[in-house]
C-alpha positions as CSV (number, residue, x, y, z in Angstrom):
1,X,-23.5,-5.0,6.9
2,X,-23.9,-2.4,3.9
3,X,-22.5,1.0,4.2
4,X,-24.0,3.9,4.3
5,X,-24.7,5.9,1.0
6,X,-23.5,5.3,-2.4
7,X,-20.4,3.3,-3.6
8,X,-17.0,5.3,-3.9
9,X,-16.0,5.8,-7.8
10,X,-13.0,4.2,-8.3
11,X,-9.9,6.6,-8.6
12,X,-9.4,5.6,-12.4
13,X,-13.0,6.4,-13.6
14,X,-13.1,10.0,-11.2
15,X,-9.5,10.7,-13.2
16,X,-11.6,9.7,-16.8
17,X,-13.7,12.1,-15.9
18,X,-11.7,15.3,-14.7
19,X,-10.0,14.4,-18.2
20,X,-13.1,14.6,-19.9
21,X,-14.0,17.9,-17.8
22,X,-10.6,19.2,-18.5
23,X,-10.6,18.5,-22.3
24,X,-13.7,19.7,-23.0
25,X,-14.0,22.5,-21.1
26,X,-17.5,21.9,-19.5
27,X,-18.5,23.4,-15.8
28,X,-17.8,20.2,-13.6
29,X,-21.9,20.5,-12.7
30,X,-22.1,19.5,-16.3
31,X,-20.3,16.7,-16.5
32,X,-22.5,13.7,-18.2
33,X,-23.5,10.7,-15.2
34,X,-24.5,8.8,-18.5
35,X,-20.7,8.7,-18.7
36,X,-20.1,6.7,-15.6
37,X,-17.1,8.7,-14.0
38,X,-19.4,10.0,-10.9
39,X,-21.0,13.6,-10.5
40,X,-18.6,16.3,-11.3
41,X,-18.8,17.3,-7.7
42,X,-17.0,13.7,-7.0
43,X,-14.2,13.8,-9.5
44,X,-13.9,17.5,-8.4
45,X,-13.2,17.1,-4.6
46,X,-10.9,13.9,-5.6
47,X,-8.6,16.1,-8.2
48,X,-9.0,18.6,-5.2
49,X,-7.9,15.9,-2.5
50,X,-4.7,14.3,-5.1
51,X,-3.6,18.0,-5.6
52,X,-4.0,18.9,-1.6
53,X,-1.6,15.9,-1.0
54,X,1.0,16.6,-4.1
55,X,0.0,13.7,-6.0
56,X,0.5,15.9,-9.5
57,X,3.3,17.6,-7.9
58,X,5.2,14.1,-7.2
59,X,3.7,13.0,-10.8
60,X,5.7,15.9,-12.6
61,X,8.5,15.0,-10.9
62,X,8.7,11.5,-11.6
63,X,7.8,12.4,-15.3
64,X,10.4,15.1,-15.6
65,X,13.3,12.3,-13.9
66,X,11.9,9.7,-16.6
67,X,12.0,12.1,-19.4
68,X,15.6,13.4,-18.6
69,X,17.1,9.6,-18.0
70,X,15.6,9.2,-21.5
71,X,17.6,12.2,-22.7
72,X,13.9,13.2,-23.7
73,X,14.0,16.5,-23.0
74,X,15.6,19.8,-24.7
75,X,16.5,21.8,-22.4
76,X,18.0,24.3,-24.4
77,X,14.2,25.2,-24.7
78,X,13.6,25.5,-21.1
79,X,12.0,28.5,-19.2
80,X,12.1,29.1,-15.8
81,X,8.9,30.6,-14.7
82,X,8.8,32.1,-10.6
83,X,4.9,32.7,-10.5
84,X,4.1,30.0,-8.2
85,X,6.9,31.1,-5.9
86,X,5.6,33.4,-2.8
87,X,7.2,36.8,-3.4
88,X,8.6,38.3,0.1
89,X,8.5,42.0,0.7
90,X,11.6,43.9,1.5
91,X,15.1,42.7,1.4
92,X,16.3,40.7,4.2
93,X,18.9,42.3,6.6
94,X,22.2,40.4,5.9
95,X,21.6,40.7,2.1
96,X,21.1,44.1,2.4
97,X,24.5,44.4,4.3
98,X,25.9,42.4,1.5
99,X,25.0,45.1,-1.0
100,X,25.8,48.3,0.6
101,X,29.1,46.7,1.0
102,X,29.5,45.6,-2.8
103,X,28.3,48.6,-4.3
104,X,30.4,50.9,-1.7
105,X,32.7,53.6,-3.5
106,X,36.3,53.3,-2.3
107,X,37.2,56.7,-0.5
108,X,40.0,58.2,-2.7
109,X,41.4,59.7,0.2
């Protein structure tokens, strides 16, 4: 028995054609079916469901471990960039206690 509705794109043609998008610059809506990688709604929900499960997120990882093994990298060039990091308002209690105590004048007295 058939399935229901058309055939999946394979993974490697919907990532041929998020690299295309992404290279190019064009809407995903725009992206050519001539081209064979799927509607740009389907390689748009599949980047969304890789990145929703950390596949580029275990990809840069794997990349950065290769790279340094390799002695590939310079990082005398590195930058560490916290924009992705969830900034927390206020200062918790125990680090504030930690302060007040370190920055504390000595009485003279």
């Amino acid at each position: 028995m058939k399935a229901p509705g058309p055939r999946p794109v394979p993974d490697r043609q919907c990532l041929q054609g998020i690299l295309y998008v992404l290279h190019t610059g064009i809407g995903w809506e725009d992206l050519p079916q001539e081209l064979g990688f799927g509607s740009g709604m389907t390689c748009w929900r599949r980047i969304k469901r890789w990145a929703d499960a950390g596949v580029f997120d275990d990809l840069h990882r794997i990349l950065l471990a290769q790279l340094n093994a390799a002695n590939e990298i310079d990082w005398s060039r590195a930058v560490i960039d916290g924009s992705h990091i969830d900034a927390k308002k206020g200062v918790p209690e125990q680090v504030r206690r930690r302060s007040t105590a370190l920055n504390r004048v000595p009485s003279t007295t």
